[in-house]
mmCIF file of C-alpha atoms (C1' of nucleotides) in Angstrom:
data_model
loop_
_atom_site.group_PDB
_atom_site.id
_atom_site.type_symbol
_atom_site.label_atom_id
_atom_site.label_comp_id
_atom_site.label_asym_id
_atom_site.label_seq_id
_atom_site.Cartn_x
_atom_site.Cartn_y
_atom_site.Cartn_z
ATOM 1 C CA MET A 13 -0.342 5.158 -14.529
ATOM 2 C CA ARG A 14 1.699 7.097 -17.049
ATOM 3 C CA LEU A 15 2.248 10.851 -16.950
ATOM 4 C CA ASP A 16 4.244 12.606 -19.641
ATOM 5 C CA PHE A 17 4.447 15.894 -17.758
ATOM 6 C CA GLU A 18 5.305 16.929 -14.246
ATOM 7 C CA PHE A 19 3.726 18.886 -11.421
ATOM 8 C CA GLY A 20 6.307 21.688 -11.765
ATOM 9 C CA GLU A 21 5.474 22.119 -15.443
ATOM 10 C CA VAL A 22 1.735 22.372 -14.788
ATOM 11 C CA LEU A 23 2.404 24.916 -12.048
ATOM 12 C CA ALA A 24 4.662 26.868 -14.438
ATOM 13 C CA PHE A 25 1.967 26.924 -17.112
ATOM 14 C CA VAL A 26 -0.749 28.122 -14.711
ATOM 15 C CA THR A 27 1.536 30.844 -13.364
ATOM 16 C CA VAL A 28 2.363 32.114 -16.867
ATOM 17 C CA ALA A 29 -1.337 31.990 -17.808
ATOM 18 C CA GLN A 30 -2.097 34.151 -14.760
ATOM 19 C CA THR A 31 0.666 36.733 -15.353
ATOM 20 C CA LEU A 32 0.999 36.524 -19.171
ATOM 21 C CA ASN A 33 4.653 37.404 -18.570
ATOM 22 C CA PHE A 34 7.538 34.909 -18.332
ATOM 23 C CA ARG A 35 9.763 37.194 -16.255
ATOM 24 C CA ALA A 36 7.041 37.870 -13.668
ATOM 25 C CA ALA A 37 5.990 34.210 -13.552
ATOM 26 C CA ALA A 38 9.617 33.091 -13.086
ATOM 27 C CA ASP A 39 10.030 35.506 -10.152
ATOM 28 C CA ARG A 40 6.869 34.174 -8.547
ATOM 29 C CA LEU A 41 8.163 30.575 -8.865
ATOM 30 C CA TYR A 42 11.684 31.512 -7.615
ATOM 31 C CA ILE A 43 13.363 30.185 -10.780
ATOM 32 C CA SER A 44 15.176 31.954 -13.621
ATOM 33 C CA GLN A 45 13.338 33.000 -16.745
ATOM 34 C CA PRO A 46 15.166 30.459 -18.985
ATOM 35 C CA ALA A 47 14.232 27.661 -16.582
ATOM 36 C CA LEU A 48 10.597 28.657 -16.865
ATOM 37 C CA SER A 49 10.868 28.808 -20.649
ATOM 38 C CA ARG A 50 12.096 25.220 -20.687
ATOM 39 C CA ARG A 51 9.350 23.967 -18.408
ATOM 40 C CA ILE A 52 6.706 25.357 -20.750
ATOM 41 C CA GLU A 53 8.575 23.954 -23.742
ATOM 42 C CA LYS A 54 8.703 20.509 -22.127
ATOM 43 C CA LEU A 55 5.004 20.537 -21.248
ATOM 44 C CA GLU A 56 4.078 21.521 -24.802
ATOM 45 C CA ALA A 57 6.297 18.743 -26.151
ATOM 46 C CA ALA A 58 4.651 16.199 -23.851
ATOM 47 C CA LEU A 59 1.175 17.279 -24.982
ATOM 48 C CA ASP A 60 2.383 17.767 -28.555
ATOM 49 C CA MET A 61 0.481 21.032 -28.595
ATOM 50 C CA ARG A 62 1.180 24.772 -28.424
ATOM 51 C CA LEU A 63 -0.360 26.193 -25.219
ATOM 52 C CA LEU A 64 1.004 29.749 -25.328
ATOM 53 C CA GLU A 65 1.478 32.055 -28.307
ATOM 54 C CA ARG A 66 4.412 34.301 -27.468
ATOM 55 C CA THR A 67 6.289 37.037 -29.289
ATOM 56 C CA THR A 68 8.733 39.597 -27.902
ATOM 57 C CA ARG A 69 5.726 41.902 -27.501
ATOM 58 C CA LYS A 70 3.155 39.727 -25.723
ATOM 59 C CA VAL A 71 2.161 36.287 -24.366
ATOM 60 C CA GLU A 72 -1.335 34.862 -24.853
ATOM 61 C CA LEU A 73 -3.141 31.538 -24.431
ATOM 62 C CA THR A 74 -4.018 29.459 -27.474
ATOM 63 C CA ASP A 75 -7.421 27.698 -27.631
ATOM 64 C CA ALA A 76 -5.715 24.498 -26.499
ATOM 65 C CA GLY A 77 -4.044 26.491 -23.724
ATOM 66 C CA ARG A 78 -7.382 27.777 -22.430
ATOM 67 C CA GLN A 79 -8.809 24.251 -22.384
ATOM 68 C CA PHE A 80 -5.770 22.807 -20.633
ATOM 69 C CA LEU A 81 -5.811 25.650 -18.104
ATOM 70 C CA ASN A 82 -9.248 24.521 -16.876
ATOM 71 C CA HIS A 83 -7.872 21.043 -16.151
ATOM 72 C CA ALA A 84 -4.604 22.351 -14.747
ATOM 73 C CA VAL A 85 -6.348 24.553 -12.182
ATOM 74 C CA VAL A 86 -8.424 21.580 -10.996
ATOM 75 C CA ILE A 87 -5.285 19.418 -10.745
ATOM 76 C CA LEU A 88 -3.528 22.004 -8.561
ATOM 77 C CA GLU A 89 -6.590 22.455 -6.351
ATOM 78 C CA GLU A 90 -6.893 18.691 -5.876
ATOM 79 C CA LEU A 91 -3.221 18.449 -4.920
ATOM 80 C CA ASP A 92 -3.644 21.250 -2.419
ATOM 81 C CA LEU A 93 -6.669 19.497 -0.899
ATOM 82 C CA ALA A 94 -4.667 16.276 -0.625
ATOM 83 C CA ARG A 95 -1.822 18.086 1.104
ATOM 84 C CA ALA A 96 -4.191 19.850 3.525
ATOM 85 C CA SER A 97 -5.941 16.608 4.445
ATOM 86 C CA MET A 98 -2.594 14.890 5.127
ATOM 87 C CA VAL A 99 -1.503 17.782 7.351
ATOM 88 C CA GLU A 100 -4.756 17.503 9.286
ATOM 89 C CA ARG A 101 -4.395 13.740 9.631
ATOM 90 C CA ALA A 102 -0.832 14.099 10.960
ATOM 91 C CA SER A 103 -1.863 16.674 13.520
ATOM 92 C CA ARG A 104 -4.740 14.479 14.753
ATOM 93 C CA ALA A 105 -2.382 11.479 15.069
ATOM 94 C CA LYS A 106 -0.038 13.560 17.200
ATOM 95 C CA GLN A 107 -2.894 14.313 19.569
ATOM 96 C CA LEU A 108 -3.748 10.686 20.377
ATOM 97 C CA VAL A 109 -1.645 8.625 22.761
ATOM 98 C CA THR A 110 -2.344 4.931 23.292
ATOM 99 C CA VAL A 111 -1.062 3.348 26.473
ATOM 100 C CA ALA A 112 -1.256 -0.402 27.061
ATOM 101 C CA CYS A 113 -1.225 -1.329 30.694
ATOM 102 C CA VAL A 114 -1.693 -4.288 33.029
ATOM 103 C CA PRO A 115 -5.026 -4.063 34.915
ATOM 104 C CA SER A 116 -3.525 -3.514 38.369
ATOM 105 C CA VAL A 117 -1.800 -0.357 37.126
ATOM 106 C CA ALA A 118 -4.716 0.706 34.915
ATOM 107 C CA ASN A 119 -7.114 0.525 37.836
ATOM 108 C CA HIS A 120 -5.044 1.863 40.695
ATOM 109 C CA VAL A 121 -2.207 4.100 39.481
ATOM 110 C CA LEU A 122 -2.903 5.240 35.941
ATOM 111 C CA PRO A 123 -6.007 7.367 36.667
ATOM 112 C CA GLU A 124 -4.022 9.699 38.925
ATOM 113 C CA ILE A 125 -1.239 9.993 36.336
ATOM 114 C CA LEU A 126 -3.732 10.754 33.560
ATOM 115 C CA ARG A 127 -5.328 13.412 35.748
ATOM 116 C CA LEU A 128 -1.949 15.130 36.155
ATOM 117 C CA TYR A 129 -1.244 14.716 32.434
ATOM 118 C CA ALA A 130 -4.543 16.363 31.490
ATOM 119 C CA GLY A 131 -3.401 19.451 33.393
ATOM 120 C CA THR A 132 -0.532 20.052 30.958
ATOM 121 C CA HIS A 133 -1.895 18.332 27.833
ATOM 122 C CA ALA A 134 -5.609 19.124 27.826
ATOM 123 C CA GLY A 135 -5.984 18.644 24.038
ATOM 124 C CA VAL A 136 -4.476 15.157 23.889
ATOM 125 C CA ARG A 137 -6.850 12.194 23.657
ATOM 126 C CA ILE A 138 -5.819 9.045 25.526
ATOM 127 C CA ARG A 139 -6.662 5.442 24.682
ATOM 128 C CA VAL A 140 -6.014 2.878 27.408
ATOM 129 C CA ILE A 141 -5.638 -0.807 26.560
ATOM 130 C CA ASP A 142 -5.920 -2.642 29.886
ATOM 131 C CA GLU A 143 -4.868 -6.191 29.202
ATOM 132 C CA SER A 144 -2.713 -8.983 30.550
ATOM 133 C CA ALA A 145 1.077 -8.554 30.527
ATOM 134 C CA GLY A 146 1.490 -10.638 27.364
ATOM 135 C CA LYS A 147 -1.069 -8.620 25.441
ATOM 136 C CA VAL A 148 0.483 -5.352 26.604
ATOM 137 C CA LEU A 149 3.786 -6.554 25.164
ATOM 138 C CA ASP A 150 2.111 -7.506 21.860
ATOM 139 C CA ALA A 151 0.333 -4.145 21.611
ATOM 140 C CA VAL A 152 3.641 -2.280 21.935
ATOM 141 C CA LEU A 153 5.473 -4.628 19.540
ATOM 142 C CA GLU A 154 2.779 -4.233 16.880
ATOM 143 C CA GLY A 155 2.693 -0.457 17.232
ATOM 144 C CA GLU A 156 -0.903 -0.473 18.435
ATOM 145 C CA ALA A 157 0.227 1.212 21.646
ATOM 146 C CA ASP A 158 2.781 4.035 21.921
ATOM 147 C CA ILE A 159 3.898 2.942 25.370
ATOM 148 C CA GLY A 160 3.199 0.019 27.688
ATOM 149 C CA ILE A 161 3.339 -0.551 31.422
ATOM 150 C CA SER A 162 3.975 -4.182 32.269
ATOM 151 C CA PHE A 163 6.372 -6.626 33.837
ATOM 152 C CA LEU A 164 7.152 -8.598 30.675
ATOM 153 C CA GLY A 165 9.455 -7.565 27.829
ATOM 154 C CA ALA A 166 12.785 -6.870 29.582
ATOM 155 C CA GLN A 167 14.432 -9.668 27.587
ATOM 156 C CA ASN A 168 12.895 -8.698 24.238
ATOM 157 C CA ALA A 169 15.372 -7.099 21.798
ATOM 158 C CA ASP A 170 12.603 -5.191 19.992
ATOM 159 C CA ILE A 171 11.491 -3.520 23.225
ATOM 160 C CA ASP A 172 13.061 -0.714 25.241
ATOM 161 C CA PHE A 173 12.275 -1.763 28.821
ATOM 162 C CA THR A 174 12.875 0.822 31.545
ATOM 163 C CA PRO A 175 12.433 -0.687 35.027
ATOM 164 C CA ILE A 176 10.244 1.595 37.140
ATOM 165 C CA ARG A 177 10.017 -0.216 40.445
ATOM 166 C CA SER A 178 9.936 -3.606 42.043
ATOM 167 C CA GLU A 179 6.477 -4.521 43.220
ATOM 168 C CA PRO A 180 6.022 -7.047 46.051
ATOM 169 C CA TYR A 181 3.115 -9.476 46.062
ATOM 170 C CA VAL A 182 0.796 -9.193 49.052
ATOM 171 C CA LEU A 183 -1.927 -11.287 50.579
ATOM 172 C CA ALA A 184 -5.205 -9.371 50.322
ATOM 173 C CA VAL A 185 -7.407 -10.058 53.376
ATOM 174 C CA ARG A 186 -10.395 -8.364 54.996
ATOM 175 C CA ARG A 187 -9.703 -6.200 58.044
ATOM 176 C CA ASP A 188 -11.811 -8.586 60.166
ATOM 177 C CA HIS A 189 -9.719 -11.609 59.090
ATOM 178 C CA PRO A 190 -7.523 -13.199 61.815
ATOM 179 C CA LEU A 191 -4.380 -12.637 59.711
ATOM 180 C CA ALA A 192 -5.095 -8.897 59.443
ATOM 181 C CA VAL A 193 -3.456 -8.295 62.850
ATOM 182 C CA THR A 194 -0.066 -9.451 61.479
ATOM 183 C CA THR A 195 2.244 -7.423 59.234
ATOM 184 C CA THR A 196 3.307 -10.133 56.788
ATOM 185 C CA ALA A 197 1.940 -13.441 55.512
ATOM 186 C CA ARG A 198 3.715 -16.732 54.851
ATOM 187 C CA TRP A 199 2.852 -19.012 51.957
ATOM 188 C CA ALA A 200 2.418 -21.822 54.520
ATOM 189 C CA ASP A 201 -0.445 -19.788 56.068
ATOM 190 C CA LEU A 202 -2.450 -20.338 52.876
ATOM 191 C CA GLU A 203 -2.981 -24.026 53.636
ATOM 192 C CA ARG A 204 -5.721 -23.095 56.105
ATOM 193 C CA GLU A 205 -7.349 -20.476 53.828
ATOM 194 C CA ARG A 206 -9.808 -20.504 50.971
ATOM 195 C CA LEU A 207 -7.605 -19.177 48.173
ATOM 196 C CA ILE A 208 -8.859 -16.895 45.393
ATOM 197 C CA ALA A 209 -6.759 -16.692 42.234
ATOM 198 C CA VAL A 210 -6.804 -14.901 38.900
ATOM 199 C CA SER A 211 -7.079 -16.963 35.712
ATOM 200 C CA LEU A 212 -4.169 -18.821 34.124
ATOM 201 C CA ASN A 213 -4.109 -16.217 31.307
ATOM 202 C CA SER A 214 -2.793 -13.649 33.756
ATOM 203 C CA GLY A 215 0.954 -13.105 34.099
ATOM 204 C CA ASN A 216 0.406 -12.857 37.874
ATOM 205 C CA ARG A 217 -0.927 -16.392 38.025
ATOM 206 C CA VAL A 218 2.153 -17.795 36.286
ATOM 207 C CA LEU A 219 4.461 -16.277 38.912
ATOM 208 C CA ILE A 220 2.243 -17.407 41.790
ATOM 209 C CA GLU A 221 1.945 -20.938 40.405
ATOM 210 C CA ASN A 222 5.760 -21.217 40.418
ATOM 211 C CA VAL A 223 5.793 -20.605 44.179
ATOM 212 C CA LEU A 224 2.770 -22.807 44.902
ATOM 213 C CA ALA A 225 4.405 -25.687 43.050
ATOM 214 C CA SER A 226 7.458 -25.478 45.315
ATOM 215 C CA LEU A 227 5.487 -25.711 48.569
ATOM 216 C CA PRO A 228 5.445 -28.993 50.512
ATOM 217 C CA ARG A 229 1.659 -28.878 50.667
ATOM 218 C CA ARG A 230 -0.026 -27.039 47.853
ATOM 219 C CA PRO A 231 -2.956 -24.810 48.915
ATOM 220 C CA THR A 232 -6.234 -25.366 47.100
ATOM 221 C CA ILE A 233 -7.630 -22.663 44.843
ATOM 222 C CA HIS A 234 -11.348 -22.359 45.611
ATOM 223 C CA TYR A 235 -12.269 -19.439 43.403
ATOM 224 C CA GLU A 236 -10.914 -18.101 40.163
ATOM 225 C CA ALA A 237 -11.544 -14.654 38.682
ATOM 226 C CA ASN A 238 -10.488 -13.338 35.280
ATOM 227 C CA HIS A 239 -8.887 -10.163 36.583
ATOM 228 C CA VAL A 240 -7.403 -8.715 39.748
ATOM 229 C CA ALA A 241 -10.467 -6.500 40.258
ATOM 230 C CA GLY A 242 -12.718 -9.571 40.260
ATOM 231 C CA ALA A 243 -10.499 -11.339 42.798
ATOM 232 C CA LEU A 244 -10.590 -8.279 45.068
ATOM 233 C CA GLY A 245 -14.373 -8.288 44.873
ATOM 234 C CA LEU A 246 -14.455 -11.875 46.101
ATOM 235 C CA VAL A 247 -12.068 -11.046 48.953
ATOM 236 C CA SER A 248 -14.214 -8.045 49.915
ATOM 237 C CA ALA A 249 -17.254 -10.349 50.039
ATOM 238 C CA GLY A 250 -15.445 -12.504 52.595
ATOM 239 C CA LEU A 251 -15.120 -15.560 50.362
ATOM 240 C CA GLY A 252 -11.378 -15.969 50.925
ATOM 241 C CA VAL A 253 -7.911 -14.428 50.495
ATOM 242 C CA ALA A 254 -5.886 -13.666 47.371
ATOM 243 C CA VAL A 255 -2.191 -13.213 46.520
ATOM 244 C CA LEU A 256 -1.987 -10.115 44.329
ATOM 245 C CA PRO A 257 0.493 -7.454 43.219
ATOM 246 C CA GLY A 258 0.793 -4.752 45.887
ATOM 247 C CA LEU A 259 -0.329 -1.972 43.525
ATOM 248 C CA ALA A 260 -3.795 -3.520 43.453
ATOM 249 C CA LEU A 261 -4.334 -2.234 46.989
ATOM 250 C CA ALA A 262 -2.608 1.129 46.537
ATOM 251 C CA ASN A 263 -4.418 4.440 47.122
ATOM 252 C CA ASP A 264 -6.905 2.905 49.572
ATOM 253 C CA THR A 265 -9.217 1.854 46.751
ATOM 254 C CA TYR A 266 -10.453 -0.966 48.980
ATOM 255 C CA PRO A 267 -10.613 0.491 52.513
ATOM 256 C CA GLY A 268 -12.015 -2.762 53.885
ATOM 257 C CA LEU A 269 -8.920 -4.743 52.832
ATOM 258 C CA VAL A 270 -5.294 -4.891 53.909
ATOM 259 C CA GLY A 271 -2.266 -6.180 51.947
ATOM 260 C CA LEU A 272 0.281 -8.295 53.843
ATOM 261 C CA PRO A 273 3.619 -8.684 52.035
ATOM 262 C CA MET A 274 4.286 -12.363 51.251
ATOM 263 C CA ARG A 275 7.262 -14.037 53.006
ATOM 264 C CA GLU A 276 9.007 -17.404 52.834
ATOM 265 C CA PRO A 277 9.601 -16.784 50.058
ATOM 266 C CA GLU A 278 9.165 -13.131 49.121
ATOM 267 C CA LEU A 279 7.713 -12.696 45.661
ATOM 268 C CA SER A 280 7.928 -9.585 43.526
ATOM 269 C CA ARG A 281 7.783 -8.502 39.921
ATOM 270 C CA THR A 282 9.600 -5.643 38.199
ATOM 271 C CA LEU A 283 7.228 -3.178 36.683
ATOM 272 C CA GLY A 284 8.652 -1.411 33.648
ATOM 273 C CA LEU A 285 7.832 1.081 30.935
ATOM 274 C CA LEU A 286 7.830 -0.391 27.424
ATOM 275 C CA SER A 287 8.290 1.252 24.068
ATOM 276 C CA ARG A 288 9.190 -0.144 20.672
ATOM 277 C CA ALA A 289 12.978 -0.133 20.161
ATOM 278 C CA GLY A 290 13.990 2.462 17.590
ATOM 279 C CA ALA A 291 10.503 3.976 17.341
ATOM 280 C CA ARG A 292 10.184 7.738 17.650
ATOM 281 C CA LEU A 293 7.460 8.812 20.065
ATOM 282 C CA SER A 294 5.355 11.889 19.420
ATOM 283 C CA GLN A 295 5.878 14.834 21.731
ATOM 284 C CA ALA A 296 2.581 14.020 23.509
ATOM 285 C CA ALA A 297 3.581 10.365 24.021
ATOM 286 C CA THR A 298 7.050 11.311 25.278
ATOM 287 C CA ALA A 299 5.503 13.601 27.879
ATOM 288 C CA LEU A 300 3.264 10.785 29.173
ATOM 289 C CA HIS A 301 6.214 8.357 29.095
ATOM 290 C CA ASP A 302 8.265 10.676 31.334
ATOM 291 C CA LEU A 303 5.362 11.368 33.687
ATOM 292 C CA VAL A 304 4.719 7.639 34.183
ATOM 293 C CA LEU A 305 8.409 7.056 35.014
ATOM 294 C CA GLN A 306 8.409 9.885 37.494
ATOM 295 C CA LYS A 307 5.087 9.143 39.240
ATOM 296 C CA ILE A 308 5.163 5.351 39.513
ATOM 297 C CA ALA A 309 8.731 5.403 40.818
ATOM 298 C CA GLU A 310 7.628 7.631 43.712
ATOM 299 C "C1'" DC B 19 11.096 40.141 -23.723
ATOM 300 C "C1'" DC B 20 11.609 35.312 -24.872
ATOM 301 C "C1'" DA B 21 14.829 31.670 -26.710
ATOM 302 C "C1'" DT B 22 19.141 29.239 -26.908
ATOM 303 C "C1'" DG B 23 23.988 27.482 -25.894
ATOM 304 C "C1'" DA B 24 27.444 26.467 -22.357
ATOM 305 C "C1'" DG B 25 28.695 24.931 -18.054
ATOM 306 C "C1'" DG B 26 27.751 23.164 -13.448
ATOM 307 C "C1'" DA B 27 25.138 21.231 -9.412
ATOM 308 C "C1'" DG B 28 22.397 17.693 -7.690
ATOM 309 C "C1'" DA B 29 19.443 13.593 -7.909
ATOM 310 C "C1'" DG B 30 18.946 9.050 -9.119
ATOM 311 C "C1'" DA B 31 20.611 4.704 -11.177
ATOM 312 C "C1'" DC B 32 23.899 1.397 -11.214
ATOM 313 C "C1'" DT B 33 27.990 -1.068 -9.491
ATOM 314 C "C1'" DT B 34 31.206 -2.458 -6.057
ATOM 315 C "C1'" DT B 35 32.499 -3.153 -1.354
ATOM 316 C "C1'" DT B 36 31.718 -4.355 3.333
ATOM 317 C "C1'" DA B 37 29.541 -6.172 7.456
ATOM 318 C "C1'" DG B 38 26.617 -9.399 9.766
ATOM 319 C "C1'" DC C 23 24.765 -15.312 1.188
ATOM 320 C "C1'" DT C 24 22.165 -11.082 1.854
ATOM 321 C "C1'" DA C 25 21.495 -6.402 2.660
ATOM 322 C "C1'" DA C 26 23.252 -2.030 3.600
ATOM 323 C "C1'" DA C 27 26.775 1.393 2.578
ATOM 324 C "C1'" DA C 28 29.970 3.637 -0.384
ATOM 325 C "C1'" DG C 29 31.584 4.974 -4.805
ATOM 326 C "C1'" DT C 30 30.893 6.182 -9.627
ATOM 327 C "C1'" DC C 31 28.415 7.426 -13.628
ATOM 328 C "C1'" DT C 32 24.597 9.568 -16.152
ATOM 329 C "C1'" DC C 33 21.094 12.612 -16.924
ATOM 330 C "C1'" DT C 34 18.110 16.422 -15.839
ATOM 331 C "C1'" DC C 35 17.389 20.980 -14.821
ATOM 332 C "C1'" DC C 36 19.283 25.080 -13.251
ATOM 333 C "C1'" DT C 37 21.791 29.773 -14.006
ATOM 334 C "C1'" DC C 38 24.475 32.879 -16.733
ATOM 335 C "C1'" DA C 39 25.494 35.116 -20.929
ATOM 336 C "C1'" DT C 40 23.881 36.567 -25.022
ATOM 337 C "C1'" DG C 41 21.278 36.522 -29.557
ATOM 338 C "C1'" DG C 42 17.172 37.733 -32.243
#
DNA sequence: CCATGAGGAGAGACTTTTAG
DNA sequence: CTAAAAGTCTCTCCTCATGG
């Protein structure tokens, strides 16, 4: 596209056409009268046409000037519409926060945090991406999510990883299970149990597999669920026991189950808050970021 | 009351230097 | 060797002073 004149010149012309006085138009545009004179001169040169007939007595539009004025007014209105729509878009973007989060946190901790957040930020819309740890990391890296809550990403240079807390793995069992009378569980105990696991796509499973592989006798996995919630459902139904992150049993979501911290060896993961390195968070996202740090650490 | 010449500030283009 | 930063030059557009 090629334009021989500029926005400022069109604005100058419209202002002179409205006031029919260079001095008054210059004041309105916050420029000197000679500067305005030159803008008009430049526009006329670009169009190769006289738009204003001026003498020391009066200023008036030529026929060409009247015709161009019609177009010029439309141009300025269109520009103003464009500006207004961009302002509106920016303000809507500021009011949406996307948080990517591993399912155990999304199901058991995040709802309470979002409830508190709604108290101070009622107008902000929230989008939750509850996915595996790897996908949470990707969502933050690609800018799809403003912040992430996961236990992967601490080593990634493009991620700011703030550790929130260390989360022990527990053995989820029903209250009527023989092991429920003890306070901890040993990995060796699993040999006699029907083990329920989450799928190999889950970051949890990778950590658990590392321990299982080191045991003298590897327990058999009888059931496999895609997510932690599915595994808990199977445990609740009395089909077996499952090694899961402790948060999965927080807040008494499953009153029929107890979580026994795993021993010999202990296993834990470090839950952290992720954001893209160097990215500037909106005010709404920063507020949620700080609230998550404060509440999950408690 | 608008136009024009002189002088100066600032933006942008272009070149050189420096750091990774 | 590449890309970013710093330095220099050029050009545009402004204000001020003043003419017609």
